[in-house]
Coordinates of C-alpha atoms and ligand atoms in Angstrom, one line a residue:
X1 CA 68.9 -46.7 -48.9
X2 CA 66.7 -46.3 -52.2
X3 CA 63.7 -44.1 -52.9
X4 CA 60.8 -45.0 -54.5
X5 CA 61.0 -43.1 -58.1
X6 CA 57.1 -42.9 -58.3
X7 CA 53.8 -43.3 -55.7
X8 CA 54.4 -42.0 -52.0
X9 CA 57.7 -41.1 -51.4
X10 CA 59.5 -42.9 -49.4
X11 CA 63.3 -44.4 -48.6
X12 CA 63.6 -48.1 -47.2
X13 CA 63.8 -48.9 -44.0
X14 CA 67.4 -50.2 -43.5
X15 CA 70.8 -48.8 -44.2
X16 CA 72.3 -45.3 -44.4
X17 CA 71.2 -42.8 -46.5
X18 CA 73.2 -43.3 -49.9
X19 CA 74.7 -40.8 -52.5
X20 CA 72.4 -42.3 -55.1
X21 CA 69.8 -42.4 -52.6
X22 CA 70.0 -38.3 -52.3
X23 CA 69.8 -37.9 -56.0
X24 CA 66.7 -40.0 -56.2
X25 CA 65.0 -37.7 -53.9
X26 CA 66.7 -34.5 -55.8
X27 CA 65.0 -35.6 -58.8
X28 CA 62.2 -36.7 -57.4
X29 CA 61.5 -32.7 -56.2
X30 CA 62.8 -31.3 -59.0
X31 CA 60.2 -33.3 -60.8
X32 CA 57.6 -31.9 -59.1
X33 CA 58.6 -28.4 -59.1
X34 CA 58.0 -28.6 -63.1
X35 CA 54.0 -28.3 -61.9
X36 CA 54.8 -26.0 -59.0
X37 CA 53.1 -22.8 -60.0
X38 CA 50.3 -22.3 -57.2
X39 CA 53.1 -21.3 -54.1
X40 CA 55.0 -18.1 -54.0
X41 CA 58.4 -19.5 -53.4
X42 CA 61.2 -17.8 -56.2
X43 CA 63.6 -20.8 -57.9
X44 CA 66.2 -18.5 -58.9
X45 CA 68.5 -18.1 -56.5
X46 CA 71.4 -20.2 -56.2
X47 CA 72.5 -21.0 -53.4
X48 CA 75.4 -23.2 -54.1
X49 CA 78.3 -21.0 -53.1
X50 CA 77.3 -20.8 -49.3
X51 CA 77.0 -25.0 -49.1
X52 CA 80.9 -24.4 -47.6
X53 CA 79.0 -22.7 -44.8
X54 CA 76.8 -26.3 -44.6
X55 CA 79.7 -28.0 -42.1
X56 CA 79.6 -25.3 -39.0
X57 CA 77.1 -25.2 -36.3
X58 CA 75.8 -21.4 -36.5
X59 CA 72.8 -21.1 -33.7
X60 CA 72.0 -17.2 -33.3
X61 CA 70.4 -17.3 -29.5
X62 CA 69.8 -14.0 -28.0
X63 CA 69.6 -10.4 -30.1
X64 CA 71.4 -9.2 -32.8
X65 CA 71.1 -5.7 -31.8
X66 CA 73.3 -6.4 -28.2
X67 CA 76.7 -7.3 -27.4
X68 CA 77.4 -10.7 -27.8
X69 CA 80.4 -12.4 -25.9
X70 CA 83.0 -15.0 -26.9
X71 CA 81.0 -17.5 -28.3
X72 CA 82.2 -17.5 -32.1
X73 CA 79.6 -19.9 -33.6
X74 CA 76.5 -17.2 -34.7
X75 CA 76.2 -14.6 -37.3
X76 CA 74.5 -12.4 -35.0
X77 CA 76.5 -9.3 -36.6
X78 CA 75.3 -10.4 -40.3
X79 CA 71.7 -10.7 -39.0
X80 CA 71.7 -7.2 -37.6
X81 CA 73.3 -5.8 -41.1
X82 CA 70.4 -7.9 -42.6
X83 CA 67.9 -5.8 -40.4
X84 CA 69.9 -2.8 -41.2
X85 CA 69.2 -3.2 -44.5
X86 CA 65.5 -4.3 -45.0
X87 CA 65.0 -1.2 -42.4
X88 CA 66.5 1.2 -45.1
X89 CA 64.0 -1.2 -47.8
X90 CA 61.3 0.1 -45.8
X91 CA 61.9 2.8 -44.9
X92 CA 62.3 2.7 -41.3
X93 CA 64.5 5.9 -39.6
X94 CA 68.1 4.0 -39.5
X95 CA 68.4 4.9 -35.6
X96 CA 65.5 3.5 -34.6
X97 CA 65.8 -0.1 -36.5
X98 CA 65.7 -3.3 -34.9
X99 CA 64.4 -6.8 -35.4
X100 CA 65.4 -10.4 -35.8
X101 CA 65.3 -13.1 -38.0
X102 CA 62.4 -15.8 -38.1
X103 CA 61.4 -18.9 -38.9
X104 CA 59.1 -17.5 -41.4
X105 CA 56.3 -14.9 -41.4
X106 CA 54.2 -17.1 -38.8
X107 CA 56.8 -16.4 -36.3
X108 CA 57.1 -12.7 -37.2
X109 CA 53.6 -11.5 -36.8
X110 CA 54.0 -13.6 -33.9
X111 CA 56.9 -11.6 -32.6
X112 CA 54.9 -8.1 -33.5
X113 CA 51.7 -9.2 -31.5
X114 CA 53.9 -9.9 -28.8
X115 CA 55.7 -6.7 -28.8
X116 CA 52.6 -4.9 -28.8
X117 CA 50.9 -7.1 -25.9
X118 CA 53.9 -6.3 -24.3
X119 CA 53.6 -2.4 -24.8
X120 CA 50.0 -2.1 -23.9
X121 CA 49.7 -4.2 -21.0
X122 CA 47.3 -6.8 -22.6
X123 CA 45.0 -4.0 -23.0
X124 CA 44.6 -4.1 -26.5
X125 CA 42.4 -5.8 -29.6
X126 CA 43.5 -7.4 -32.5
X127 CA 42.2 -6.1 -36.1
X128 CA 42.6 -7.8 -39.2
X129 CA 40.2 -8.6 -42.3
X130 CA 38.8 -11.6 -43.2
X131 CA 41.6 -12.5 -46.1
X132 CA 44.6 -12.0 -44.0
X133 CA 46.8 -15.5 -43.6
X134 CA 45.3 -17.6 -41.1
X135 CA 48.3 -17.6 -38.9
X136 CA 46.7 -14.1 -37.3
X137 CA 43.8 -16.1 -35.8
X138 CA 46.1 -18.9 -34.7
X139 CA 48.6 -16.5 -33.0
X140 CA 45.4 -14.0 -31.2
X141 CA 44.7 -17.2 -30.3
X142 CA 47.7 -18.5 -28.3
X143 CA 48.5 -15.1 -27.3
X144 CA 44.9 -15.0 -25.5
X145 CA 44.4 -11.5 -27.9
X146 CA 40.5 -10.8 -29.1
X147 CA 40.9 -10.4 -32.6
X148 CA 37.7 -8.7 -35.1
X149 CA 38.0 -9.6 -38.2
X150 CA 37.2 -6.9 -40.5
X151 CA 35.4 -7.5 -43.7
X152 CA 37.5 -7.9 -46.7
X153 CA 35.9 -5.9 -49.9
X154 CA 35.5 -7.9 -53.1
X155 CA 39.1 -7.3 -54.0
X156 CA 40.5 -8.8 -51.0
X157 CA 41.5 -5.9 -49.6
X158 CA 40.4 -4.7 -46.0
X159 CA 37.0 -2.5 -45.4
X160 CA 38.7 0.7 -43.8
X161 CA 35.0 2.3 -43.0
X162 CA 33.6 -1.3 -41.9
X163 CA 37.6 -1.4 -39.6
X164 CA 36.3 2.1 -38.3
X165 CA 32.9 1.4 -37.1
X166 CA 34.3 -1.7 -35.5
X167 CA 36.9 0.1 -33.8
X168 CA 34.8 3.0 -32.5
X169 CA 33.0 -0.4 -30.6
X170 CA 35.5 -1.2 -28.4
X171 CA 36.0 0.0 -24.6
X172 CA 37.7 3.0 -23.8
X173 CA 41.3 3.0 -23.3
X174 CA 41.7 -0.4 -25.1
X175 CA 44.7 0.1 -27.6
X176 CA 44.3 -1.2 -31.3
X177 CA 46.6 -3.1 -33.3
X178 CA 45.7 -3.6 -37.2
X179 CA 47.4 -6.6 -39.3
X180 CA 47.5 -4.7 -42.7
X181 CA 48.2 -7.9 -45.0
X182 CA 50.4 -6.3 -47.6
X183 CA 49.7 -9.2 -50.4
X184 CA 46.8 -11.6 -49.1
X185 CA 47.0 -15.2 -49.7
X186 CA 44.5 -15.9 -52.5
X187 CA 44.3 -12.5 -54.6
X188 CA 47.6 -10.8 -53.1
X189 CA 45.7 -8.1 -52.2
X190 CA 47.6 -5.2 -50.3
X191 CA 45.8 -3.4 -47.5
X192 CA 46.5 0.6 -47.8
X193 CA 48.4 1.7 -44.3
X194 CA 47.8 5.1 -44.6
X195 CA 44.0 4.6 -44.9
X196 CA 43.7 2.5 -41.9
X197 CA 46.0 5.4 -40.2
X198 CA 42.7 7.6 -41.0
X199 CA 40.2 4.9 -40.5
X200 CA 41.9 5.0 -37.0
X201 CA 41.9 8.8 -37.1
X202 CA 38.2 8.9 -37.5
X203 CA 37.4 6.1 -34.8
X204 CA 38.9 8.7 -32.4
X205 CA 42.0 6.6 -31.6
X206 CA 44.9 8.1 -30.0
X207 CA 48.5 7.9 -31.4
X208 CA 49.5 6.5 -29.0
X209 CA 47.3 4.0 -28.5
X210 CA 47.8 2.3 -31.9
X211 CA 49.8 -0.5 -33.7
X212 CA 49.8 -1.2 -37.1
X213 CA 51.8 -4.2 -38.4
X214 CA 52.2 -4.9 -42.1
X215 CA 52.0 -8.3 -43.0
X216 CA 54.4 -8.4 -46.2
X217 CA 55.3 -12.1 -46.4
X218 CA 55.3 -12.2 -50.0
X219 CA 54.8 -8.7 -51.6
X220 CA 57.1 -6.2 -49.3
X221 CA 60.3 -6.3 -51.2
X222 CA 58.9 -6.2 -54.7
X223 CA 56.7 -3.3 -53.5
X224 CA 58.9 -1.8 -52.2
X225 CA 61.2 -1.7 -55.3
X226 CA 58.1 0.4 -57.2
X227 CA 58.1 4.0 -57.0
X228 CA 56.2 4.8 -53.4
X229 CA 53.8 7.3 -55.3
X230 CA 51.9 4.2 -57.9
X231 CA 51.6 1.8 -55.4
X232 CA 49.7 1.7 -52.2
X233 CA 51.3 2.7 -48.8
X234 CA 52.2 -0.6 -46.7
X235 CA 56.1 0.0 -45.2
X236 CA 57.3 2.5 -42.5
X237 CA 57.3 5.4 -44.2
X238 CA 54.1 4.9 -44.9
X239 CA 53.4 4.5 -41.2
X240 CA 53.7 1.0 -40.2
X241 CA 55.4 0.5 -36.7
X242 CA 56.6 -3.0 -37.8
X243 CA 56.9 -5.1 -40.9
X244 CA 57.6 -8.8 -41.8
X245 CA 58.6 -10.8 -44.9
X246 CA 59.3 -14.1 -45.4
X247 CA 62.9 -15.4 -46.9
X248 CA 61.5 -18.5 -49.0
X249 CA 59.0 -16.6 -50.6
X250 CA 60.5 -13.7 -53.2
X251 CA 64.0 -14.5 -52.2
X252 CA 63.6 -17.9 -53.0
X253 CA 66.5 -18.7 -49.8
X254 CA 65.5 -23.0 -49.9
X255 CA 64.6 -23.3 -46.3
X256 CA 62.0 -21.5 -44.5
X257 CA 62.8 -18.2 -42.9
X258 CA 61.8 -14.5 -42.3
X259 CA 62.5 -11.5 -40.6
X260 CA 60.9 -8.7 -38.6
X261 CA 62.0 -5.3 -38.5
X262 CA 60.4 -2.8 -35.8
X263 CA 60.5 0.7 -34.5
X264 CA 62.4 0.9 -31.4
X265 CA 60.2 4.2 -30.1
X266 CA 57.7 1.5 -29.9
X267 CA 59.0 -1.3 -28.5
X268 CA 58.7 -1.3 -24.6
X269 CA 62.2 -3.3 -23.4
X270 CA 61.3 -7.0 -22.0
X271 CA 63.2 -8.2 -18.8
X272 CA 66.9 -7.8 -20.0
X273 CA 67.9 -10.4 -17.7
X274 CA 71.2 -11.7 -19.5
X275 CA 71.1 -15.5 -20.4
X276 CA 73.7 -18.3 -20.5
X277 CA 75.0 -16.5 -23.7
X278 CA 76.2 -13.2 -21.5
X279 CA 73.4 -11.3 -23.7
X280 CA 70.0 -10.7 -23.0
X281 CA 67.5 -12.7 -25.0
X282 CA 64.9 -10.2 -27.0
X283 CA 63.8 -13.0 -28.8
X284 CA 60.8 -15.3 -28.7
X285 CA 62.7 -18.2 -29.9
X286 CA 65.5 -20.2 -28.2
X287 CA 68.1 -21.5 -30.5
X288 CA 67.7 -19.8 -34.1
X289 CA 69.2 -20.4 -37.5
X290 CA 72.6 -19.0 -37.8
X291 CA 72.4 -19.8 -41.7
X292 CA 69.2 -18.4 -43.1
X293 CA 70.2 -14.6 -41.9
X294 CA 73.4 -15.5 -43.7
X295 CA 71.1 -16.4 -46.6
X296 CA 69.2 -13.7 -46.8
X297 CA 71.7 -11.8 -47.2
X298 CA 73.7 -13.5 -49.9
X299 CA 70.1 -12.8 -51.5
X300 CA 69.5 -9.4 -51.1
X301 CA 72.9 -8.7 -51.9
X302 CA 73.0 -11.3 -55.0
X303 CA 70.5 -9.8 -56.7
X304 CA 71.1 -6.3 -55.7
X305 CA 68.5 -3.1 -55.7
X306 CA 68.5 -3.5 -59.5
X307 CA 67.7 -7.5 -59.9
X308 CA 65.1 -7.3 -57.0
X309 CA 63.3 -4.2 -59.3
X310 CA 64.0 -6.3 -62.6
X311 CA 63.0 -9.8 -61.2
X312 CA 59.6 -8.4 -60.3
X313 CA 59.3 -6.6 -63.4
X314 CA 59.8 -9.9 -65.3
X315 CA 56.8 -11.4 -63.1
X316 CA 54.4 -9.0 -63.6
X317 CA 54.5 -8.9 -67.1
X318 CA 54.7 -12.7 -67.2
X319 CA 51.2 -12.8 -64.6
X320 CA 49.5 -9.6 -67.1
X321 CA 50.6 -12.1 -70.1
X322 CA 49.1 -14.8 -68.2
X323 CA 45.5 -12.9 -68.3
X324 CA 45.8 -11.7 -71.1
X325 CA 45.6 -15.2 -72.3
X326 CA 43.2 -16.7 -70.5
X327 CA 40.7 -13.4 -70.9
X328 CA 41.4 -13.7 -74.8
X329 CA 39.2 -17.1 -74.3
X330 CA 37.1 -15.3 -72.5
X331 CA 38.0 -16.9 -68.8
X332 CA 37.4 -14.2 -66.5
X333 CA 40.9 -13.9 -65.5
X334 CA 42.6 -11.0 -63.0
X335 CA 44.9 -9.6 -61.1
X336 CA 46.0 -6.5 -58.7
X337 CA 48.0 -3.6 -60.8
X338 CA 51.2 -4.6 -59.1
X339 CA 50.3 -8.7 -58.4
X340 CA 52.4 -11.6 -59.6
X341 CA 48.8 -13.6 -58.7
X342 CA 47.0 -14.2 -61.4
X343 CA 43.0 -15.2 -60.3
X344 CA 40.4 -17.4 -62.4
X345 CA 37.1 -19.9 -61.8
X346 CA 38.8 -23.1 -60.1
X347 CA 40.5 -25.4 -62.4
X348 CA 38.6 -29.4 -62.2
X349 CA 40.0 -31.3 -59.5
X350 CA 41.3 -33.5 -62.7
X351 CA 43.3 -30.7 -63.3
X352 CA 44.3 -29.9 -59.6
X353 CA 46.0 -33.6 -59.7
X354 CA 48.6 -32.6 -62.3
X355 CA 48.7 -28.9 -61.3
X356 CA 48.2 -28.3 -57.1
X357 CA 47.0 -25.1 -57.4
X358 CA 45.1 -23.6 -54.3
X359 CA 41.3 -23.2 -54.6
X360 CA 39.0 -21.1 -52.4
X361 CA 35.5 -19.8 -52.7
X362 CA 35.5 -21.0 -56.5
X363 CA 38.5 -19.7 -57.7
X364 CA 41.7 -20.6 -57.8
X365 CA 44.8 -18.7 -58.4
X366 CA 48.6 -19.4 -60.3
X367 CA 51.5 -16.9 -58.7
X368 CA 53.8 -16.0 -61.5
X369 CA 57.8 -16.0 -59.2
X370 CA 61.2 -15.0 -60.0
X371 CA 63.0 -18.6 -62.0
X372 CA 59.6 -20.0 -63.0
X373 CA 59.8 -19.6 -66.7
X374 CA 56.9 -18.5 -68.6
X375 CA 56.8 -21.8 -70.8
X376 CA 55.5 -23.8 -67.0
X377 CA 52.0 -21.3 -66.9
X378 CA 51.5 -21.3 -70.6
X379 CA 51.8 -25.2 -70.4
X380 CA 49.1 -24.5 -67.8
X381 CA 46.7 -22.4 -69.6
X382 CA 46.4 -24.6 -72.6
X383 CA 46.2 -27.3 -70.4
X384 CA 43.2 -25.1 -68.5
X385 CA 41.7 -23.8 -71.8
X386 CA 41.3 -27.9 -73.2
X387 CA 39.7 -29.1 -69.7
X388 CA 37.5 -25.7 -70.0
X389 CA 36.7 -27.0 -73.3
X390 CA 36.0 -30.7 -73.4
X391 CA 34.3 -30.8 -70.2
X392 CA 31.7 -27.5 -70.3
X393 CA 34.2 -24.8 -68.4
X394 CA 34.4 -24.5 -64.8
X395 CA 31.3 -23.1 -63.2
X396 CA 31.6 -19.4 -61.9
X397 CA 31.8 -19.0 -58.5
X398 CA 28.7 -17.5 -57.1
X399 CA 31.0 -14.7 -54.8
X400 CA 33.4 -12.9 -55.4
X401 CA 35.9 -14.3 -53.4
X402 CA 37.2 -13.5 -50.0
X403 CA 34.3 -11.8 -49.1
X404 CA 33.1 -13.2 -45.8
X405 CA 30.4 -10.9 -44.0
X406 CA 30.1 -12.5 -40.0
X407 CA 32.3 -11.4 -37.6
X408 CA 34.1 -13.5 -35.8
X409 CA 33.7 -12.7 -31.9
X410 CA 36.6 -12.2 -29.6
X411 CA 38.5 -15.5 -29.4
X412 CA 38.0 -15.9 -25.4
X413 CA 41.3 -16.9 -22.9
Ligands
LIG501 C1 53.0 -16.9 -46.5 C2 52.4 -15.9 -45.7 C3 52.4 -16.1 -44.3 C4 52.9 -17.3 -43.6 O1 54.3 -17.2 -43.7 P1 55.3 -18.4 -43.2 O2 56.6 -17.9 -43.6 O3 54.8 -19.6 -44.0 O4 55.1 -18.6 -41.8 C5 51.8 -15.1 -43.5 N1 51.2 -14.0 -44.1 C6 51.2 -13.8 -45.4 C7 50.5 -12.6 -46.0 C8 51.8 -14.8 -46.3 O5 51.7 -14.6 -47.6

């Protein structure tokens, strides 16, 4: 087998993959990654040692919270440790932690949503602002959920007065679940929990009668690494009943993966009808990776309380070094106090060839992540700065961006 070394990639159509074969591709993405500064995945963990583990068939069907039988080929105890543990990260009371792991934060909010449906009888409406990840429309969707999408304010962060007048709309007795994004997409923006608590508060919405899921794909474990009283309040203790992140964002684990950690006071218990594993299955999936929890782990613990604080240290003074650059040469450059996303007018699309950044409502953003060294985005601004200058600059967007006034209606089932 041989790969093509430039244009689409591709292997040839006869014989076995080949040693030399593999390294073509290797390279080929390694290559690439030298221009990969638009996607939050981390490139500094190493994940070499736990290839030995790359030979075993680990498939984690079922819970990690219930016994397991015989079957010796999961690491269903190592995923609940992992749950354990982000639970304490965010501050969840340990005896009343649970949770699995994901294929990423898709599956996650997924998993929330469905709790909740699950808890309120279908009775209940879906908030979320206009810049969460699409995957929240996608999932109300399936799930036959309304959702309202709640304006997002100029920052990107959700409208809590807008989120109360639209919840004080809905039907008596219907229960409400908000999707706080804790780190939006484009401007990793992070919705405040406890001010949708009062926005909640003021729309006359009993406690009991309320969900509020935090998002935190991206931004979770380095927030929650800053001192709770300068940031914003997203986690548990700040009163979410359930958080997700994802594993191949600020973990930088290779493959995609996540978790979800929830309350167990508000989780109602599905049918516990035991499957052909002995245990009964509290999970959406079937099968489920018996590495990535593995992984995960080998990354919280790698790094350690001290190199997750210290990694996004390093990031945020790399993305504030970043605008300082660009704002020097007078590109309106920005970013959130505690962001590693660093915001600016939309490169050219000459530009976006060499450097796929993501681009929406006329800007465009670079995320500054843990193994990315600094020398990659200040390649990137020069390269920015010289387009800006031998081609007029980049137009300023008109908006400010994820601002989107109509409401969507109710997605109808
Ligand atoms: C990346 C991201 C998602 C989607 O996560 P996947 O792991 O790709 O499914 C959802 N929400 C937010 C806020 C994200 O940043």
């Amino acid at each position: 087998m041989a790969v093509t070394t430039d244009g689409p990639l591709t292997v040839t159509a006869d014989g076995p993959l080949t040693l030399a074969g593999v390294r073509d591709l290797h390279r080929r993405w390694l290559d690439g990654a030298a221009f990969d500064i638009g996607y939050p995945n981390a490139a500094d963990f190493d994940p070499s040692m736990l290839l030995r583990l790359f030979d075993v068939t680990l498939n984690n069907v079922g819970h990690p919270f219930t016994p397991t039988s015989g079957f010796s080929g999961h690491s269903l105890p190592l995923e609940q440790q992992l749950i354990r543990e982000l639970g304490a990260t965010f501050r969840c009371p340990p005896d009343l932690v649970t949770g699995f792991v994901t294929s990423g934060s898709t599956e996650a909010v997924r998993a929330a949503l469905l709790a909740a449906r699950r808890r309120f009888r279908r009775r209940l409406i879906v908030y979320a602002s206009t810049a969460a990840h699409t995957c929240v429309a996608k999932l109300a969707e399936e799930l036959c959920l309304p959702l309202r999408q709640v304006p997002a304010r100029a920052d990107g962060t959700m409208d809590t007065t807008a989120l109360a007048e639209l919840v004080q709309q809905r039907r008596r007795g219907v229960a409400v679940l908000v999707v706080a994004t804790i780190g939006t997409t484009m401007l990793e923006a992070v919705d405040d929990v406890p001010a949708i608590h009062t926005a909640l508060d003021a729309a006359g919405v009993p406690a009991k009668s309320r969900w509020v899921h935090a998002d935190a794909a991206l931004a979770g474990i380095p927030l929650a690494m800053a001192d709770p009283a300068g940031r914003p309040g997203f986690d548990i203790g700040d009163g979410a009943d359930s958080i997700n992140i994802s594993g191949h964002k600020y973990l930088g684990v290779p493959t995609p993966c996540g978790a979800i950690v929830l309350r167990t006071d508000r989780c109602t218990p599905p049918d516990l009808t035991p499957t052909y594993t002995g245990a009964p299955d509290l999970t959406p999936a079937g099968s489920r990776s018996g590495h990535t929890p593995v992984l995960m782990l080998a990354a919280l613990r790698g790094f350690g309380t001290d190199g997750l604080r210290s990694r996004a240290e390093t990031c945020r003074s790399h993305a504030a070094t970043l605008v300082e650059l660009l704002t020097a040469a007078d590109v309106p450059a920005w970013r959130h106090q505690d962001a590693f996303t660093v915001v600016f007018p939309a490169p050219s699309d000459r530009l976006r060839a060499r450097w796929p950044l993501p681009v929406q409502d006329g800007w465009g953003h670079v995320i500054c992540m843990p193994g990315k060294p600094f020398t990659r985005y200040e390649r990137f601004a020069a390269e920015y700065l010289a387009d800006r200058r031998d081609h007029g600059g980049h137009p300023l967007p008109g908006r400010p961006p994820a601002v989107a006034a109509d409401l969507e209606d109710a997605i109808a089932c």
